[in-house]
Amino acid sequence: MQNETSVTEFILLGFSSNPTLRLCLFSIFSVLYSATLMGNTLVFVLICLDYRLHSPMYFFLCHLSIVDICYASNNVPHMLRNLIGQGRTISFAGCGTQIHLYLIFALTECVLLAVMSYDRYVAICHPLRYALIMNWRLCLTLATVSWVLGFLFGTLQASLALHLPFCGPCEVDHFFCEILAVLKLACTDTTANKVLIFAVCVCFLLFPLALILISYLHILATILRIRSVAGWHKTFSTCGSHLIVVGLFYGNAIFMYMGPGSSNSFGREKVLSLFYSLISPSLNPLIYSLRNKQVKEALLKLQRRKIVF
């Protein structure tokens, strides 16, 4: 890489330079990051330990928890160091690693959320054939495809971005090495990279979102045929959690990468990146656990087991 660029490290500008505000942000983000790690780890442990949660729905939720932990851990620790004035610089290799992992986990989550909507579609629209359609072979295939697609397209975008010549300035106007912020520093035309990013957004944001909406239109049609109040409640409690997560994730990602640019776009991108890099992963376990009866029962069972021991 050093033959391609004269820049050996970048400076992450992060947030405000006000020491009091930075300390306040450090406290808030530390709590959110701890909640992300503990919440998603708890969901992962509950699904592994409780046999009642060994179903396709929770299998994919387990993968979502893994993605959220890795996603936040890729960006947030360095951001926290930056806020207390101990880690504003990042090496070129470290920046490239951040971009690469960030893209892999983001794209993987896009596909996983679409796969989870398909699982809900089969469960509600074809309940008698659910076990036959959503067998473990298909579940493993869908999970593997999600990770492989995320890895391949994340690697493609990261490799093309990192092979651009960077000749300064080396200040990244972000709290981590976000690909659009880093492309601003390239001393060559980046049109091809931006076209690729837009094409990937179409494939990993708009296309999966269209599949999700189609799935839920079929689910809605099925719900309208249910005359039982209990059936309505069970269906909405099952799908409501996933719809909330989909709205938070896709809404922010589409607005950030496919929305109109502005003079304050990087200020906007910092807030949006913070939302789906930290806030959304910390909320996912809360959304699923509070709205899911089986997860709450598994948590109570785990608590009783601890009391006994």
PDB file of C-alpha atoms in Angstrom:
ATOM      1  CA  MET A   1       0.000   0.000   0.000  1.00  0.00           C
ATOM      2  CA  GLN A   2       2.822   2.434   0.767  1.00  0.00           C
ATOM      3  CA  ASN A   3       3.812   2.407  -2.930  1.00  0.00           C
ATOM      4  CA  GLU A   4       0.292   3.638  -3.730  1.00  0.00           C
ATOM      5  CA  THR A   5       0.103   6.479  -1.190  1.00  0.00           C
ATOM      6  CA  SER A   6       2.238   8.887   0.767  1.00  0.00           C
ATOM      7  CA  VAL A   7      -0.201   8.794   3.710  1.00  0.00           C
ATOM      8  CA  THR A   8       0.764   6.303   6.423  1.00  0.00           C
ATOM      9  CA  GLU A   9      -1.859   7.288   8.979  1.00  0.00           C
ATOM     10  CA  PHE A  10      -5.102   9.234   9.283  1.00  0.00           C
ATOM     11  CA  ILE A  11      -6.425  11.600  11.927  1.00  0.00           C
ATOM     12  CA  LEU A  12     -10.038  10.977  12.974  1.00  0.00           C
ATOM     13  CA  LEU A  13     -11.620  14.353  13.767  1.00  0.00           C
ATOM     14  CA  GLY A  14     -14.483  12.726  15.657  1.00  0.00           C
ATOM     15  CA  PHE A  15     -16.965  14.963  17.441  1.00  0.00           C
ATOM     16  CA  SER A  16     -16.688  18.296  19.254  1.00  0.00           C
ATOM     17  CA  SER A  17     -13.386  19.636  20.579  1.00  0.00           C
ATOM     18  CA  ASN A  18     -15.125  20.841  23.765  1.00  0.00           C
ATOM     19  CA  PRO A  19     -13.594  18.779  26.633  1.00  0.00           C
ATOM     20  CA  THR A  20     -16.776  18.833  28.733  1.00  0.00           C
ATOM     21  CA  LEU A  21     -18.959  17.708  25.826  1.00  0.00           C
ATOM     22  CA  ARG A  22     -16.452  15.021  24.862  1.00  0.00           C
ATOM     23  CA  LEU A  23     -16.476  13.643  28.407  1.00  0.00           C
ATOM     24  CA  CYS A  24     -20.280  13.634  28.416  1.00  0.00           C
ATOM     25  CA  LEU A  25     -20.365  11.814  25.063  1.00  0.00           C
ATOM     26  CA  PHE A  26     -17.782   9.332  26.341  1.00  0.00           C
ATOM     27  CA  SER A  27     -20.017   8.470  29.304  1.00  0.00           C
ATOM     28  CA  ILE A  28     -23.139   8.060  27.153  1.00  0.00           C
ATOM     29  CA  PHE A  29     -21.424   6.013  24.446  1.00  0.00           C
ATOM     30  CA  SER A  30     -19.676   3.799  27.022  1.00  0.00           C
ATOM     31  CA  VAL A  31     -23.054   2.913  28.539  1.00  0.00           C
ATOM     32  CA  LEU A  32     -24.557   2.206  25.112  1.00  0.00           C
ATOM     33  CA  TYR A  33     -21.580   0.088  24.052  1.00  0.00           C
ATOM     34  CA  SER A  34     -21.740  -1.918  27.301  1.00  0.00           C
ATOM     35  CA  ALA A  35     -25.468  -2.410  26.739  1.00  0.00           C
ATOM     36  CA  THR A  36     -24.755  -3.588  23.185  1.00  0.00           C
ATOM     37  CA  LEU A  37     -22.216  -6.178  24.333  1.00  0.00           C
ATOM     38  CA  MET A  38     -24.222  -7.431  27.317  1.00  0.00           C
ATOM     39  CA  GLY A  39     -27.603  -7.421  25.563  1.00  0.00           C
ATOM     40  CA  ASN A  40     -26.512  -9.227  22.421  1.00  0.00           C
ATOM     41  CA  THR A  41     -24.334 -11.670  24.366  1.00  0.00           C
ATOM     42  CA  LEU A  42     -27.304 -12.439  26.612  1.00  0.00           C
ATOM     43  CA  VAL A  43     -29.536 -13.108  23.601  1.00  0.00           C
ATOM     44  CA  PHE A  44     -26.860 -15.370  22.102  1.00  0.00           C
ATOM     45  CA  VAL A  45     -26.435 -17.319  25.374  1.00  0.00           C
ATOM     46  CA  LEU A  46     -30.198 -17.690  25.898  1.00  0.00           C
ATOM     47  CA  ILE A  47     -30.694 -19.068  22.395  1.00  0.00           C
ATOM     48  CA  CYS A  48     -27.823 -21.532  22.833  1.00  0.00           C
ATOM     49  CA  LEU A  49     -28.921 -22.764  26.273  1.00  0.00           C
ATOM     50  CA  ASP A  50     -32.719 -22.971  25.937  1.00  0.00           C
ATOM     51  CA  TYR A  51     -33.877 -25.811  23.680  1.00  0.00           C
ATOM     52  CA  ARG A  52     -37.235 -24.043  23.144  1.00  0.00           C
ATOM     53  CA  LEU A  53     -35.362 -21.353  21.229  1.00  0.00           C
ATOM     54  CA  HIS A  54     -33.699 -23.840  18.868  1.00  0.00           C
ATOM     55  CA  SER A  55     -35.821 -22.828  15.893  1.00  0.00           C
ATOM     56  CA  PRO A  56     -35.082 -21.023  12.604  1.00  0.00           C
ATOM     57  CA  MET A  57     -36.369 -17.672  13.905  1.00  0.00           C
ATOM     58  CA  TYR A  58     -33.945 -17.651  16.850  1.00  0.00           C
ATOM     59  CA  PHE A  59     -31.158 -19.175  14.777  1.00  0.00           C
ATOM     60  CA  PHE A  60     -31.185 -16.072  12.569  1.00  0.00           C
ATOM     61  CA  LEU A  61     -31.594 -13.823  15.606  1.00  0.00           C
ATOM     62  CA  CYS A  62     -28.443 -15.424  17.023  1.00  0.00           C
ATOM     63  CA  HIS A  63     -26.541 -14.468  13.864  1.00  0.00           C
ATOM     64  CA  LEU A  64     -27.946 -10.935  14.094  1.00  0.00           C
ATOM     65  CA  SER A  65     -26.600 -10.668  17.657  1.00  0.00           C
ATOM     66  CA  ILE A  66     -23.150 -11.787  16.486  1.00  0.00           C
ATOM     67  CA  VAL A  67     -23.198  -9.196  13.683  1.00  0.00           C
ATOM     68  CA  ASP A  68     -24.237  -6.417  16.086  1.00  0.00           C
ATOM     69  CA  ILE A  69     -21.460  -7.255  18.559  1.00  0.00           C
ATOM     70  CA  CYS A  70     -18.811  -7.292  15.820  1.00  0.00           C
ATOM     71  CA  TYR A  71     -20.266  -4.227  14.118  1.00  0.00           C
ATOM     72  CA  ALA A  72     -20.110  -2.068  17.246  1.00  0.00           C
ATOM     73  CA  SER A  73     -16.739  -3.452  18.377  1.00  0.00           C
ATOM     74  CA  ASN A  74     -15.174  -2.500  15.053  1.00  0.00           C
ATOM     75  CA  ASN A  75     -15.885   1.237  15.466  1.00  0.00           C
ATOM     76  CA  VAL A  76     -16.800   2.186  19.020  1.00  0.00           C
ATOM     77  CA  PRO A  77     -13.614   1.359  21.049  1.00  0.00           C
ATOM     78  CA  HIS A  78     -11.491   3.652  18.886  1.00  0.00           C
ATOM     79  CA  MET A  79     -14.190   6.330  19.081  1.00  0.00           C
ATOM     80  CA  LEU A  80     -14.140   6.145  22.893  1.00  0.00           C
ATOM     81  CA  ARG A  81     -10.340   6.499  22.893  1.00  0.00           C
ATOM     82  CA  ASN A  82     -10.705   9.496  20.595  1.00  0.00           C
ATOM     83  CA  LEU A  83     -13.179  11.152  22.968  1.00  0.00           C
ATOM     84  CA  ILE A  84     -10.727  11.038  25.886  1.00  0.00           C
ATOM     85  CA  GLY A  85      -7.866  12.229  23.679  1.00  0.00           C
ATOM     86  CA  GLN A  86      -5.899   8.978  23.421  1.00  0.00           C
ATOM     87  CA  GLY A  87      -6.546   7.709  19.908  1.00  0.00           C
ATOM     88  CA  ARG A  88      -7.145  10.348  17.250  1.00  0.00           C
ATOM     89  CA  THR A  89      -4.653   8.825  14.822  1.00  0.00           C
ATOM     90  CA  ILE A  90      -5.109   5.493  13.087  1.00  0.00           C
ATOM     91  CA  SER A  91      -2.654   3.750  10.784  1.00  0.00           C
ATOM     92  CA  PHE A  92      -3.425   3.244   7.102  1.00  0.00           C
ATOM     93  CA  ALA A  93      -3.686  -0.520   7.675  1.00  0.00           C
ATOM     94  CA  GLY A  94      -5.931   0.015  10.712  1.00  0.00           C
ATOM     95  CA  CYS A  95      -8.168   2.354   8.735  1.00  0.00           C
ATOM     96  CA  GLY A  96      -8.405  -0.192   5.928  1.00  0.00           C
ATOM     97  CA  THR A  97      -9.338  -2.902   8.424  1.00  0.00           C
ATOM     98  CA  GLN A  98     -12.104  -0.703   9.852  1.00  0.00           C
ATOM     99  CA  ILE A  99     -13.539  -0.038   6.398  1.00  0.00           C
ATOM    100  CA  HIS A 100     -13.353  -3.713   5.429  1.00  0.00           C
ATOM    101  CA  LEU A 101     -15.023  -5.075   8.582  1.00  0.00           C
ATOM    102  CA  TYR A 102     -17.600  -2.283   8.693  1.00  0.00           C
ATOM    103  CA  LEU A 103     -18.732  -3.115   5.144  1.00  0.00           C
ATOM    104  CA  ILE A 104     -18.792  -6.873   5.770  1.00  0.00           C
ATOM    105  CA  PHE A 105     -20.975  -6.625   8.884  1.00  0.00           C
ATOM    106  CA  ALA A 106     -23.283  -3.945   7.426  1.00  0.00           C
ATOM    107  CA  LEU A 107     -23.933  -5.886   4.205  1.00  0.00           C
ATOM    108  CA  THR A 108     -24.364  -9.153   6.105  1.00  0.00           C
ATOM    109  CA  GLU A 109     -27.007  -7.556   8.324  1.00  0.00           C
ATOM    110  CA  CYS A 110     -28.871  -6.274   5.255  1.00  0.00           C
ATOM    111  CA  VAL A 111     -29.222  -9.827   3.930  1.00  0.00           C
ATOM    112  CA  LEU A 112     -29.961 -11.332   7.358  1.00  0.00           C
ATOM    113  CA  LEU A 113     -32.914  -8.998   7.944  1.00  0.00           C
ATOM    114  CA  ALA A 114     -34.375 -10.024   4.580  1.00  0.00           C
ATOM    115  CA  VAL A 115     -33.875 -13.707   5.438  1.00  0.00           C
ATOM    116  CA  MET A 116     -35.642 -13.176   8.783  1.00  0.00           C
ATOM    117  CA  SER A 117     -38.637 -11.627   6.992  1.00  0.00           C
ATOM    118  CA  TYR A 118     -38.839 -14.688   4.723  1.00  0.00           C
ATOM    119  CA  ASP A 119     -38.836 -16.899   7.802  1.00  0.00           C
ATOM    120  CA  ARG A 120     -41.782 -14.908   9.246  1.00  0.00           C
ATOM    121  CA  TYR A 121     -43.590 -15.097   5.892  1.00  0.00           C
ATOM    122  CA  VAL A 122     -43.344 -18.902   5.798  1.00  0.00           C
ATOM    123  CA  ALA A 123     -44.316 -19.221   9.491  1.00  0.00           C
ATOM    124  CA  ILE A 124     -47.491 -17.120   9.117  1.00  0.00           C
ATOM    125  CA  CYS A 125     -48.586 -17.741   5.534  1.00  0.00           C
ATOM    126  CA  HIS A 126     -47.650 -21.444   5.335  1.00  0.00           C
ATOM    127  CA  PRO A 127     -47.715 -22.674   8.963  1.00  0.00           C
ATOM    128  CA  LEU A 128     -48.465 -26.324   8.090  1.00  0.00           C
ATOM    129  CA  ARG A 129     -45.445 -26.515   5.776  1.00  0.00           C
ATOM    130  CA  TYR A 130     -43.135 -24.379   7.948  1.00  0.00           C
ATOM    131  CA  ALA A 131     -41.050 -27.253   9.316  1.00  0.00           C
ATOM    132  CA  LEU A 132     -40.708 -28.738   5.847  1.00  0.00           C
ATOM    133  CA  ILE A 133     -39.706 -25.480   4.115  1.00  0.00           C
ATOM    134  CA  MET A 134     -37.538 -23.949   6.849  1.00  0.00           C
ATOM    135  CA  ASN A 135     -35.492 -27.060   7.513  1.00  0.00           C
ATOM    136  CA  TRP A 136     -32.048 -26.782   9.057  1.00  0.00           C
ATOM    137  CA  ARG A 137     -30.301 -27.326   5.747  1.00  0.00           C
ATOM    138  CA  LEU A 138     -32.035 -24.274   4.268  1.00  0.00           C
ATOM    139  CA  CYS A 139     -31.377 -22.228   7.418  1.00  0.00           C
ATOM    140  CA  LEU A 140     -27.658 -22.999   7.320  1.00  0.00           C
ATOM    141  CA  THR A 141     -27.573 -22.204   3.598  1.00  0.00           C
ATOM    142  CA  LEU A 142     -29.318 -18.835   4.067  1.00  0.00           C
ATOM    143  CA  ALA A 143     -27.049 -17.866   6.973  1.00  0.00           C
ATOM    144  CA  THR A 144     -23.951 -18.879   5.009  1.00  0.00           C
ATOM    145  CA  VAL A 145     -25.100 -16.951   1.939  1.00  0.00           C
ATOM    146  CA  SER A 146     -25.646 -13.844   4.093  1.00  0.00           C
ATOM    147  CA  TRP A 147     -22.083 -13.962   5.447  1.00  0.00           C
ATOM    148  CA  VAL A 148     -20.503 -14.868   2.091  1.00  0.00           C
ATOM    149  CA  LEU A 149     -22.264 -12.066   0.206  1.00  0.00           C
ATOM    150  CA  GLY A 150     -21.313  -9.582   2.912  1.00  0.00           C
ATOM    151  CA  PHE A 151     -17.691 -10.712   2.801  1.00  0.00           C
ATOM    152  CA  LEU A 152     -17.377 -10.711  -1.002  1.00  0.00           C
ATOM    153  CA  PHE A 153     -18.951  -7.327  -1.687  1.00  0.00           C
ATOM    154  CA  GLY A 154     -17.420  -5.745   1.426  1.00  0.00           C
ATOM    155  CA  THR A 155     -13.980  -6.942   0.326  1.00  0.00           C
ATOM    156  CA  LEU A 156     -14.561  -5.679  -3.225  1.00  0.00           C
ATOM    157  CA  GLN A 157     -15.509  -2.163  -2.094  1.00  0.00           C
ATOM    158  CA  ALA A 158     -12.757  -1.946   0.532  1.00  0.00           C
ATOM    159  CA  SER A 159     -10.007  -3.166  -1.808  1.00  0.00           C
ATOM    160  CA  LEU A 160     -10.970  -0.683  -4.543  1.00  0.00           C
ATOM    161  CA  ALA A 161     -11.088   2.192  -2.051  1.00  0.00           C
ATOM    162  CA  LEU A 162      -7.772   1.339  -0.388  1.00  0.00           C
ATOM    163  CA  HIS A 163      -5.893   1.077  -3.689  1.00  0.00           C
ATOM    164  CA  LEU A 164      -6.603   4.726  -4.455  1.00  0.00           C
ATOM    165  CA  PRO A 165      -3.702   7.172  -4.060  1.00  0.00           C
ATOM    166  CA  PHE A 166      -3.929   9.291  -0.877  1.00  0.00           C
ATOM    167  CA  CYS A 167      -1.578  12.258  -0.764  1.00  0.00           C
ATOM    168  CA  GLY A 168      -3.080  14.373   2.015  1.00  0.00           C
ATOM    169  CA  PRO A 169      -4.594  15.983   3.892  1.00  0.00           C
ATOM    170  CA  CYS A 170      -4.990  12.999   6.196  1.00  0.00           C
ATOM    171  CA  GLU A 171      -7.870  14.250   8.369  1.00  0.00           C
ATOM    172  CA  VAL A 172     -10.994  12.050   8.244  1.00  0.00           C
ATOM    173  CA  ASP A 173     -14.051  14.096   9.196  1.00  0.00           C
ATOM    174  CA  HIS A 174     -15.670  11.203  11.051  1.00  0.00           C
ATOM    175  CA  PHE A 175     -15.360   9.197  14.267  1.00  0.00           C
ATOM    176  CA  PHE A 176     -14.139   6.110  12.359  1.00  0.00           C
ATOM    177  CA  CYS A 177     -12.873   5.256   8.881  1.00  0.00           C
ATOM    178  CA  GLU A 178     -16.189   5.415   7.059  1.00  0.00           C
ATOM    179  CA  ILE A 179     -15.758   4.750   3.340  1.00  0.00           C
ATOM    180  CA  LEU A 180     -17.375   7.960   2.038  1.00  0.00           C
ATOM    181  CA  ALA A 181     -15.313  10.100   4.420  1.00  0.00           C
ATOM    182  CA  VAL A 182     -12.078   8.357   3.379  1.00  0.00           C
ATOM    183  CA  LEU A 183     -12.868   8.655  -0.346  1.00  0.00           C
ATOM    184  CA  LYS A 184     -12.946  12.449   0.136  1.00  0.00           C
ATOM    185  CA  LEU A 185      -9.201  12.293   0.842  1.00  0.00           C
ATOM    186  CA  ALA A 186      -8.205  10.487  -2.364  1.00  0.00           C
ATOM    187  CA  CYS A 187      -6.205  12.608  -4.798  1.00  0.00           C
ATOM    188  CA  THR A 188      -7.826  11.068  -7.871  1.00  0.00           C
ATOM    189  CA  ASP A 189     -11.282  10.706  -9.380  1.00  0.00           C
ATOM    190  CA  THR A 190     -13.506   8.482  -7.204  1.00  0.00           C
ATOM    191  CA  THR A 191     -16.536   8.360  -9.492  1.00  0.00           C
ATOM    192  CA  ALA A 192     -16.134   4.620 -10.119  1.00  0.00           C
ATOM    193  CA  ASN A 193     -16.034   3.941  -6.373  1.00  0.00           C
ATOM    194  CA  LYS A 194     -19.177   6.003  -5.778  1.00  0.00           C
ATOM    195  CA  VAL A 195     -20.993   4.257  -8.619  1.00  0.00           C
ATOM    196  CA  LEU A 196     -20.043   0.896  -7.079  1.00  0.00           C
ATOM    197  CA  ILE A 197     -21.277   2.039  -3.659  1.00  0.00           C
ATOM    198  CA  PHE A 198     -24.593   3.111  -5.205  1.00  0.00           C
ATOM    199  CA  ALA A 199     -24.927  -0.207  -7.069  1.00  0.00           C
ATOM    200  CA  VAL A 200     -24.212  -2.162  -3.871  1.00  0.00           C
ATOM    201  CA  CYS A 201     -26.811  -0.041  -2.045  1.00  0.00           C
ATOM    202  CA  VAL A 202     -29.395  -0.967  -4.664  1.00  0.00           C
ATOM    203  CA  CYS A 203     -28.542  -4.671  -4.291  1.00  0.00           C
ATOM    204  CA  PHE A 204     -28.217  -4.750  -0.492  1.00  0.00           C
ATOM    205  CA  LEU A 205     -30.684  -2.051   0.591  1.00  0.00           C
ATOM    206  CA  LEU A 206     -33.435  -1.487  -1.967  1.00  0.00           C
ATOM    207  CA  PHE A 207     -33.736  -5.074  -3.238  1.00  0.00           C
ATOM    208  CA  PRO A 208     -33.857  -6.721   0.241  1.00  0.00           C
ATOM    209  CA  LEU A 209     -36.214  -3.982   1.456  1.00  0.00           C
ATOM    210  CA  ALA A 210     -38.529  -4.706  -1.493  1.00  0.00           C
ATOM    211  CA  LEU A 211     -38.493  -8.417  -0.585  1.00  0.00           C
ATOM    212  CA  ILE A 212     -39.268  -7.552   3.038  1.00  0.00           C
ATOM    213  CA  LEU A 213     -42.196  -5.337   2.032  1.00  0.00           C
ATOM    214  CA  ILE A 214     -43.567  -8.052  -0.278  1.00  0.00           C
ATOM    215  CA  SER A 215     -43.270 -10.603   2.540  1.00  0.00           C
ATOM    216  CA  TYR A 216     -45.160  -8.361   4.933  1.00  0.00           C
ATOM    217  CA  LEU A 217     -47.862  -7.577   2.382  1.00  0.00           C
ATOM    218  CA  HIS A 218     -48.538 -11.313   2.178  1.00  0.00           C
ATOM    219  CA  ILE A 219     -48.401 -11.503   5.979  1.00  0.00           C
ATOM    220  CA  LEU A 220     -50.878  -8.612   6.253  1.00  0.00           C
ATOM    221  CA  ALA A 221     -53.251 -10.341   3.836  1.00  0.00           C
ATOM    222  CA  THR A 222     -53.047 -13.476   5.966  1.00  0.00           C
ATOM    223  CA  ILE A 223     -53.604 -11.511   9.193  1.00  0.00           C
ATOM    224  CA  LEU A 224     -56.771  -9.909   7.786  1.00  0.00           C
ATOM    225  CA  ARG A 225     -58.213 -13.390   7.340  1.00  0.00           C
ATOM    226  CA  ILE A 226     -57.612 -14.236  11.020  1.00  0.00           C
ATOM    227  CA  ARG A 227     -60.772 -13.730  13.074  1.00  0.00           C
ATOM    228  CA  SER A 228     -59.249 -14.608  16.436  1.00  0.00           C
ATOM    229  CA  VAL A 229     -58.064 -11.707  18.605  1.00  0.00           C
ATOM    230  CA  ALA A 230     -55.446 -14.002  20.146  1.00  0.00           C
ATOM    231  CA  GLY A 231     -54.203 -14.864  16.665  1.00  0.00           C
ATOM    232  CA  TRP A 232     -53.892 -11.177  15.783  1.00  0.00           C
ATOM    233  CA  HIS A 233     -51.947 -10.483  18.974  1.00  0.00           C
ATOM    234  CA  LYS A 234     -49.568 -13.416  18.467  1.00  0.00           C
ATOM    235  CA  THR A 235     -48.874 -12.467  14.852  1.00  0.00           C
ATOM    236  CA  PHE A 236     -48.224  -8.803  15.612  1.00  0.00           C
ATOM    237  CA  SER A 237     -45.971  -9.639  18.578  1.00  0.00           C
ATOM    238  CA  THR A 238     -43.963 -11.997  16.376  1.00  0.00           C
ATOM    239  CA  CYS A 239     -43.530  -9.590  13.456  1.00  0.00           C
ATOM    240  CA  GLY A 240     -43.530  -6.263  15.286  1.00  0.00           C
ATOM    241  CA  SER A 241     -40.001  -6.652  16.635  1.00  0.00           C
ATOM    242  CA  HIS A 242     -38.563  -7.437  13.220  1.00  0.00           C
ATOM    243  CA  LEU A 243     -40.394  -4.530  11.580  1.00  0.00           C
ATOM    244  CA  ILE A 244     -38.997  -2.081  14.152  1.00  0.00           C
ATOM    245  CA  VAL A 245     -35.424  -3.286  13.537  1.00  0.00           C
ATOM    246  CA  VAL A 246     -35.929  -3.171   9.755  1.00  0.00           C
ATOM    247  CA  GLY A 247     -37.274   0.380   9.923  1.00  0.00           C
ATOM    248  CA  LEU A 248     -34.377   1.607  12.063  1.00  0.00           C
ATOM    249  CA  PHE A 249     -31.636  -0.074  10.028  1.00  0.00           C
ATOM    250  CA  TYR A 250     -32.784   0.361   6.433  1.00  0.00           C
ATOM    251  CA  GLY A 251     -34.241   3.827   6.995  1.00  0.00           C
ATOM    252  CA  ASN A 252     -30.979   5.263   8.295  1.00  0.00           C
ATOM    253  CA  ALA A 253     -28.774   3.410   5.800  1.00  0.00           C
ATOM    254  CA  ILE A 254     -30.840   4.497   2.772  1.00  0.00           C
ATOM    255  CA  PHE A 255     -30.995   8.096   3.971  1.00  0.00           C
ATOM    256  CA  MET A 256     -27.230   8.148   4.510  1.00  0.00           C
ATOM    257  CA  TYR A 257     -25.973   6.419   1.340  1.00  0.00           C
ATOM    258  CA  MET A 258     -28.765   7.159  -1.128  1.00  0.00           C
ATOM    259  CA  GLY A 259     -30.189  10.413   0.202  1.00  0.00           C
ATOM    260  CA  PRO A 260     -29.475  13.824  -1.344  1.00  0.00           C
ATOM    261  CA  GLY A 261     -26.155  15.422  -0.399  1.00  0.00           C
ATOM    262  CA  SER A 262     -25.870  18.719   1.428  1.00  0.00           C
ATOM    263  CA  SER A 263     -23.251  21.130   2.678  1.00  0.00           C
ATOM    264  CA  ASN A 264     -23.581  19.621   6.137  1.00  0.00           C
ATOM    265  CA  SER A 265     -23.639  16.048   4.850  1.00  0.00           C
ATOM    266  CA  PHE A 266     -20.730  14.868   6.979  1.00  0.00           C
ATOM    267  CA  GLY A 267     -22.341  16.189  10.154  1.00  0.00           C
ATOM    268  CA  ARG A 268     -25.454  14.273   9.158  1.00  0.00           C
ATOM    269  CA  GLU A 269     -23.450  11.154   8.317  1.00  0.00           C
ATOM    270  CA  LYS A 270     -21.782  11.171  11.738  1.00  0.00           C
ATOM    271  CA  VAL A 271     -25.162  11.143  13.462  1.00  0.00           C
ATOM    272  CA  LEU A 272     -26.586   8.457  11.171  1.00  0.00           C
ATOM    273  CA  SER A 273     -23.458   6.303  11.447  1.00  0.00           C
ATOM    274  CA  LEU A 274     -23.626   6.623  15.216  1.00  0.00           C
ATOM    275  CA  PHE A 275     -27.257   5.542  15.143  1.00  0.00           C
ATOM    276  CA  TYR A 276     -26.781   2.275  13.273  1.00  0.00           C
ATOM    277  CA  SER A 277     -23.264   1.601  14.608  1.00  0.00           C
ATOM    278  CA  LEU A 278     -24.156   1.933  18.300  1.00  0.00           C
ATOM    279  CA  ILE A 279     -27.755   2.855  19.077  1.00  0.00           C
ATOM    280  CA  SER A 280     -29.453   0.290  16.835  1.00  0.00           C
ATOM    281  CA  PRO A 281     -27.265  -2.671  18.014  1.00  0.00           C
ATOM    282  CA  SER A 282     -27.961  -1.692  21.629  1.00  0.00           C
ATOM    283  CA  LEU A 283     -31.720  -1.516  20.979  1.00  0.00           C
ATOM    284  CA  ASN A 284     -32.037  -4.805  19.061  1.00  0.00           C
ATOM    285  CA  PRO A 285     -31.792  -7.108  22.117  1.00  0.00           C
ATOM    286  CA  LEU A 286     -34.175  -4.825  24.031  1.00  0.00           C
ATOM    287  CA  ILE A 287     -36.722  -4.829  21.207  1.00  0.00           C
ATOM    288  CA  TYR A 288     -36.625  -8.593  20.745  1.00  0.00           C
ATOM    289  CA  SER A 289     -36.560  -9.514  24.441  1.00  0.00           C
ATOM    290  CA  LEU A 290     -39.310  -7.128  25.592  1.00  0.00           C
ATOM    291  CA  ARG A 291     -41.666  -8.022  22.759  1.00  0.00           C
ATOM    292  CA  ASN A 292     -40.998 -11.765  22.717  1.00  0.00           C
ATOM    293  CA  LYS A 293     -42.626 -14.034  25.272  1.00  0.00           C
ATOM    294  CA  GLN A 294     -40.305 -17.007  24.678  1.00  0.00           C
ATOM    295  CA  VAL A 295     -37.157 -14.925  25.156  1.00  0.00           C
ATOM    296  CA  LYS A 296     -38.518 -13.480  28.410  1.00  0.00           C
ATOM    297  CA  GLU A 297     -39.382 -16.976  29.639  1.00  0.00           C
ATOM    298  CA  ALA A 298     -35.884 -18.211  28.772  1.00  0.00           C
ATOM    299  CA  LEU A 299     -34.395 -15.273  30.705  1.00  0.00           C
ATOM    300  CA  LEU A 300     -36.525 -16.047  33.775  1.00  0.00           C
ATOM    301  CA  LYS A 301     -35.516 -19.698  33.547  1.00  0.00           C
ATOM    302  CA  LEU A 302     -31.841 -18.707  33.437  1.00  0.00           C
ATOM    303  CA  GLN A 303     -32.301 -16.433  36.471  1.00  0.00           C
ATOM    304  CA  ARG A 304     -33.958 -19.232  38.467  1.00  0.00           C
ATOM    305  CA  ARG A 305     -31.117 -21.567  37.547  1.00  0.00           C
ATOM    306  CA  LYS A 306     -28.584 -19.040  38.900  1.00  0.00           C
ATOM    307  CA  ILE A 307     -30.549 -18.696  42.154  1.00  0.00           C
ATOM    308  CA  VAL A 308     -30.590 -22.481  42.637  1.00  0.00           C
ATOM    309  CA  PHE A 309     -26.824 -22.734  42.125  1.00  0.00           C
TER     310      PHE A 309
END
